[in-house]
mmCIF file of N, CA and C in Angstrom:
data_model
loop_
_atom_site.group_PDB
_atom_site.id
_atom_site.type_symbol
_atom_site.label_atom_id
_atom_site.label_comp_id
_atom_site.label_asym_id
_atom_site.label_seq_id
_atom_site.Cartn_x
_atom_site.Cartn_y
_atom_site.Cartn_z
ATOM 1 N N MET I 175 0.810 -1.276 -0.420
ATOM 2 C CA MET I 175 -0.071 -0.369 -0.259
ATOM 3 C C MET I 175 0.619 1.267 0.021
ATOM 4 N N GLN I 176 2.199 1.193 0.852
ATOM 5 C CA GLN I 176 3.205 2.205 1.258
ATOM 6 C C GLN I 176 3.224 2.867 -0.420
ATOM 7 N N GLU I 177 4.016 1.693 -1.247
ATOM 8 C CA GLU I 177 4.473 1.986 -3.007
ATOM 9 C C GLU I 177 3.344 2.413 -3.576
ATOM 10 N N PHE I 178 1.699 2.338 -3.490
ATOM 11 C CA PHE I 178 1.239 3.044 -4.556
ATOM 12 C C PHE I 178 0.324 4.554 -3.938
ATOM 13 N N PHE I 179 -0.233 4.380 -2.848
ATOM 14 C CA PHE I 179 -0.647 5.082 -2.149
ATOM 15 C C PHE I 179 0.036 6.238 -1.930
ATOM 16 N N TYR I 180 1.520 6.093 -1.188
ATOM 17 C CA TYR I 180 2.293 6.923 0.061
ATOM 18 C C TYR I 180 3.354 7.278 -0.997
ATOM 19 N N ASP I 181 3.141 7.148 -2.737
ATOM 20 C CA ASP I 181 4.619 7.535 -3.017
ATOM 21 C C ASP I 181 6.095 7.095 -2.899
ATOM 22 N N LYS I 182 5.463 5.326 -2.161
ATOM 23 C CA LYS I 182 6.957 4.536 -1.400
ATOM 24 C C LYS I 182 7.704 5.119 -0.846
ATOM 25 N N ARG I 183 6.424 6.298 0.043
ATOM 26 C CA ARG I 183 7.232 6.386 1.411
ATOM 27 C C ARG I 183 7.313 5.684 2.527
ATOM 28 N N TYR I 184 8.441 4.676 2.584
ATOM 29 C CA TYR I 184 7.834 3.162 3.588
ATOM 30 C C TYR I 184 8.202 4.101 4.999
ATOM 31 N N VAL I 185 7.281 3.132 5.768
ATOM 32 C CA VAL I 185 7.831 3.387 7.025
ATOM 33 C C VAL I 185 7.386 2.292 7.814
ATOM 34 N N ALA I 186 8.195 1.660 8.473
ATOM 35 C CA ALA I 186 8.262 0.691 9.997
ATOM 36 C C ALA I 186 7.703 -0.414 9.123
ATOM 37 N N THR I 187 7.951 -0.799 7.935
ATOM 38 C CA THR I 187 8.128 -1.998 6.999
ATOM 39 C C THR I 187 8.975 -3.268 6.697
ATOM 40 N N PRO I 188 10.133 -2.415 6.788
ATOM 41 C CA PRO I 188 11.144 -3.681 6.369
ATOM 42 C C PRO I 188 10.992 -5.031 7.603
ATOM 43 N N LEU I 189 10.633 -5.970 6.942
ATOM 44 C CA LEU I 189 10.758 -7.074 7.539
ATOM 45 C C LEU I 189 11.888 -8.085 7.210
ATOM 46 N N VAL I 190 12.677 -7.816 8.041
ATOM 47 C CA VAL I 190 13.872 -9.160 7.718
ATOM 48 C C VAL I 190 13.861 -10.366 8.540
ATOM 49 N N ALA I 191 13.659 -11.183 7.783
ATOM 50 C CA ALA I 191 13.034 -12.618 8.605
ATOM 51 C C ALA I 191 14.339 -13.575 8.875
ATOM 52 N N PRO I 192 14.322 -14.679 9.941
ATOM 53 C CA PRO I 192 15.875 -15.272 9.910
ATOM 54 C C PRO I 192 15.313 -16.107 9.102
ATOM 55 N N ASP I 193 16.914 -16.918 9.356
ATOM 56 C CA ASP I 193 16.517 -18.082 8.057
ATOM 57 C C ASP I 193 15.927 -19.280 8.798
ATOM 58 N N PHE I 194 14.772 -19.226 8.048
ATOM 59 C CA PHE I 194 13.607 -20.414 8.295
ATOM 60 C C PHE I 194 14.409 -21.751 8.234
ATOM 61 N N ALA I 195 15.366 -21.668 6.927
ATOM 62 C CA ALA I 195 15.524 -23.318 6.674
ATOM 63 C C ALA I 195 16.373 -23.685 7.636
ATOM 64 N N ALA I 196 17.805 -22.564 7.714
ATOM 65 C CA ALA I 196 18.818 -23.022 9.032
ATOM 66 C C ALA I 196 17.963 -23.372 10.404
ATOM 67 N N LEU I 197 17.131 -22.719 10.861
ATOM 68 C CA LEU I 197 16.558 -23.159 11.830
ATOM 69 C C LEU I 197 16.051 -24.617 12.383
ATOM 70 N N ALA I 198 15.237 -24.778 11.070
ATOM 71 C CA ALA I 198 14.439 -26.025 10.875
ATOM 72 C C ALA I 198 15.464 -27.018 10.725
ATOM 73 N N ASN I 199 17.086 -26.974 10.211
ATOM 74 C CA ASN I 199 18.110 -27.837 10.089
ATOM 75 C C ASN I 199 18.478 -28.069 11.188
ATOM 76 N N ALA I 200 18.580 -26.670 12.524
ATOM 77 C CA ALA I 200 19.052 -27.107 13.542
ATOM 78 C C ALA I 200 17.923 -27.732 14.291
ATOM 79 N N PHE I 201 16.814 -27.820 13.890
ATOM 80 C CA PHE I 201 16.169 -28.788 15.099
ATOM 81 C C PHE I 201 16.094 -30.161 14.745
ATOM 82 N N GLY I 202 16.510 -30.455 13.504
ATOM 83 C CA GLY I 202 16.600 -31.886 12.903
ATOM 84 C C GLY I 202 15.456 -32.179 12.210
ATOM 85 N N ILE I 203 14.648 -31.163 11.043
ATOM 86 C CA ILE I 203 13.743 -31.111 10.506
ATOM 87 C C ILE I 203 14.472 -30.285 9.233
ATOM 88 N N ARG I 204 14.018 -31.395 8.223
ATOM 89 C CA ARG I 204 14.499 -30.746 6.815
ATOM 90 C C ARG I 204 13.845 -29.334 6.098
ATOM 91 N N GLY I 205 15.056 -28.612 5.806
ATOM 92 C CA GLY I 205 13.937 -27.198 5.581
ATOM 93 C C GLY I 205 15.217 -26.745 4.415
ATOM 94 N N GLU I 206 14.231 -26.172 3.233
ATOM 95 C CA GLU I 206 14.859 -25.902 2.159
ATOM 96 C C GLU I 206 14.253 -24.328 1.833
ATOM 97 N N ARG I 207 14.961 -23.638 1.741
ATOM 98 C CA ARG I 207 14.818 -22.114 1.229
ATOM 99 C C ARG I 207 14.476 -22.419 -0.390
ATOM 100 N N ILE I 208 13.475 -21.647 -1.248
ATOM 101 C CA ILE I 208 12.814 -22.224 -2.225
ATOM 102 C C ILE I 208 13.080 -20.570 -3.184
ATOM 103 N N THR I 209 13.576 -20.330 -3.946
ATOM 104 C CA THR I 209 13.254 -19.159 -4.460
ATOM 105 C C THR I 209 12.824 -19.281 -6.550
ATOM 106 N N ASN I 210 12.628 -20.319 -6.733
ATOM 107 C CA ASN I 210 11.456 -20.574 -7.436
ATOM 108 C C ASN I 210 11.070 -22.158 -7.447
ATOM 109 N N ALA I 211 9.359 -21.695 -7.275
ATOM 110 C CA ALA I 211 8.779 -22.987 -6.733
ATOM 111 C C ALA I 211 8.091 -24.022 -7.798
ATOM 112 N N LEU I 212 7.926 -23.255 -8.939
ATOM 113 C CA LEU I 212 7.692 -24.457 -10.294
ATOM 114 C C LEU I 212 9.374 -25.081 -10.455
ATOM 115 N N LYS I 213 10.189 -24.489 -10.089
ATOM 116 C CA LYS I 213 11.303 -25.549 -10.597
ATOM 117 C C LYS I 213 11.891 -26.630 -9.573
ATOM 118 N N TRP I 214 11.205 -25.863 -8.484
ATOM 119 C CA TRP I 214 11.563 -26.931 -7.164
ATOM 120 C C TRP I 214 10.083 -28.152 -7.057
ATOM 121 N N CYS I 215 9.064 -27.708 -7.449
ATOM 122 C CA CYS I 215 8.052 -28.884 -7.370
ATOM 123 C C CYS I 215 8.159 -29.967 -8.455
ATOM 124 N N HIS I 216 9.120 -29.666 -9.521
ATOM 125 C CA HIS I 216 9.217 -30.457 -10.492
ATOM 126 C C HIS I 216 10.437 -31.023 -10.671
ATOM 127 N N HIS I 217 11.239 -30.898 -9.841
ATOM 128 C CA HIS I 217 12.790 -31.530 -9.642
ATOM 129 C C HIS I 217 12.544 -32.819 -9.185
ATOM 130 N N PRO I 218 13.111 -33.695 -10.546
ATOM 131 C CA PRO I 218 13.272 -35.053 -10.617
ATOM 132 C C PRO I 218 14.203 -36.044 -8.856
ATOM 133 N N LEU I 219 14.885 -34.958 -8.715
ATOM 134 C CA LEU I 219 15.570 -35.638 -7.728
ATOM 135 C C LEU I 219 14.858 -35.227 -6.093
ATOM 136 N N ARG I 220 13.640 -34.249 -6.509
ATOM 137 C CA ARG I 220 13.192 -34.047 -5.060
ATOM 138 C C ARG I 220 12.269 -35.166 -4.573
ATOM 139 N N ALA I 221 12.644 -36.267 -2.884
ATOM 140 C CA ALA I 221 12.377 -36.941 -2.977
ATOM 141 C C ALA I 221 10.783 -36.622 -2.132
ATOM 142 N N ARG I 222 9.923 -37.657 -2.545
ATOM 143 C CA ARG I 222 8.648 -37.424 -2.139
ATOM 144 C C ARG I 222 8.566 -38.965 -1.065
ATOM 145 N N SER I 223 8.163 -38.414 0.306
ATOM 146 C CA SER I 223 8.182 -38.848 1.549
ATOM 147 C C SER I 223 7.491 -38.927 2.264
ATOM 148 N N ASN I 224 7.162 -39.291 3.410
ATOM 149 C CA ASN I 224 6.621 -38.768 4.557
ATOM 150 C C ASN I 224 7.470 -37.882 5.674
ATOM 151 N N GLU I 225 8.434 -37.531 4.911
ATOM 152 C CA GLU I 225 9.392 -36.669 5.901
ATOM 153 C C GLU I 225 8.728 -35.369 6.249
ATOM 154 N N THR I 226 8.534 -34.337 6.938
ATOM 155 C CA THR I 226 8.390 -33.528 7.519
ATOM 156 C C THR I 226 9.527 -32.222 7.162
ATOM 157 N N VAL I 227 9.073 -31.644 5.939
ATOM 158 C CA VAL I 227 9.656 -30.377 5.396
ATOM 159 C C VAL I 227 8.931 -29.094 5.860
ATOM 160 N N LEU I 228 10.091 -28.262 6.430
ATOM 161 C CA LEU I 228 9.785 -26.480 6.234
ATOM 162 C C LEU I 228 10.275 -26.107 4.568
ATOM 163 N N VAL I 229 9.174 -25.422 4.484
ATOM 164 C CA VAL I 229 10.022 -24.606 2.993
ATOM 165 C C VAL I 229 9.304 -23.426 3.113
ATOM 166 N N ASP I 230 10.794 -23.107 2.940
ATOM 167 C CA ASP I 230 10.774 -20.982 2.620
ATOM 168 C C ASP I 230 10.725 -20.803 1.321
ATOM 169 N N PHE I 231 9.405 -20.469 1.124
ATOM 170 C CA PHE I 231 9.360 -19.795 -0.365
ATOM 171 C C PHE I 231 10.060 -18.166 -0.638
ATOM 172 N N ARG I 232 10.760 -17.944 -1.344
ATOM 173 C CA ARG I 232 10.949 -16.425 -1.451
ATOM 174 C C ARG I 232 10.697 -15.545 -2.777
ATOM 175 N N VAL I 233 10.029 -14.530 -2.187
ATOM 176 C CA VAL I 233 9.555 -13.718 -3.217
ATOM 177 C C VAL I 233 9.999 -12.633 -3.146
ATOM 178 N N GLU I 234 9.692 -11.658 -4.286
ATOM 179 C CA GLU I 234 10.557 -9.996 -4.572
ATOM 180 C C GLU I 234 9.992 -9.305 -3.220
ATOM 181 N N GLN I 235 10.479 -8.769 -2.880
ATOM 182 C CA GLN I 235 9.632 -7.886 -1.662
ATOM 183 C C GLN I 235 8.990 -6.861 -2.329
ATOM 184 N N GLU I 236 8.802 -6.452 -3.625
ATOM 185 C CA GLU I 236 7.846 -5.504 -4.023
ATOM 186 C C GLU I 236 6.687 -6.321 -5.065
ATOM 187 N N ASP I 237 6.285 -7.658 -4.815
ATOM 188 C CA ASP I 237 5.419 -7.938 -5.334
ATOM 189 C C ASP I 237 3.575 -7.548 -4.579
ATOM 190 N N SER I 238 3.178 -7.164 -5.375
ATOM 191 C CA SER I 238 1.971 -6.884 -4.992
ATOM 192 C C SER I 238 1.092 -7.744 -5.256
ATOM 193 N N VAL I 239 -0.183 -7.387 -3.957
ATOM 194 C CA VAL I 239 -1.724 -8.279 -3.806
ATOM 195 C C VAL I 239 -2.434 -7.261 -4.049
ATOM 196 N N TYR I 240 -3.325 -7.738 -5.119
ATOM 197 C CA TYR I 240 -4.671 -7.390 -5.517
ATOM 198 C C TYR I 240 -5.615 -7.861 -5.067
ATOM 199 N N PRO I 241 -7.120 -7.142 -5.069
ATOM 200 C CA PRO I 241 -6.997 -5.701 -5.162
ATOM 201 C C PRO I 241 -6.958 -4.613 -3.780
ATOM 202 N N MET I 242 -6.279 -3.518 -4.101
ATOM 203 C CA MET I 242 -5.894 -2.601 -2.729
ATOM 204 C C MET I 242 -7.034 -1.596 -3.079
ATOM 205 N N VAL I 243 -7.596 -1.279 -1.645
ATOM 206 C CA VAL I 243 -8.436 -0.436 -1.236
ATOM 207 C C VAL I 243 -7.574 0.519 -0.516
ATOM 208 N N ALA I 244 -7.623 2.235 -0.993
ATOM 209 C CA ALA I 244 -6.724 3.080 -0.310
ATOM 210 C C ALA I 244 -7.177 3.354 1.016
ATOM 211 N N ALA I 245 -6.784 3.540 1.906
ATOM 212 C CA ALA I 245 -6.955 4.156 3.574
ATOM 213 C C ALA I 245 -8.170 5.069 3.570
ATOM 214 N N GLY I 246 -9.340 4.592 4.049
ATOM 215 C CA GLY I 246 -10.370 5.903 4.640
ATOM 216 C C GLY I 246 -11.332 5.590 3.069
ATOM 217 N N ALA I 247 -11.223 4.784 1.975
ATOM 218 C CA ALA I 247 -11.804 4.799 0.968
ATOM 219 C C ALA I 247 -13.097 3.240 1.091
ATOM 220 N N SER I 248 -14.087 3.191 0.692
ATOM 221 C CA SER I 248 -15.063 2.068 0.630
ATOM 222 C C SER I 248 -14.338 1.123 -0.309
#
């Protein structure tokens, strides 16, 4: 919303997340950081099992979600 309605004046929005895949691995759970979901899902070497896996999907920081309604608008 700040990108479109407030001329990219960002206030208190940088969200810096921990490395969830590394945290999962530290607790004995398989963790993977994915930047290309389709490539990962169709990879022939990806094992299909009953194993628990934490998947950290990474997306572009400025990807937008639509529809958006401006503050104060109906």
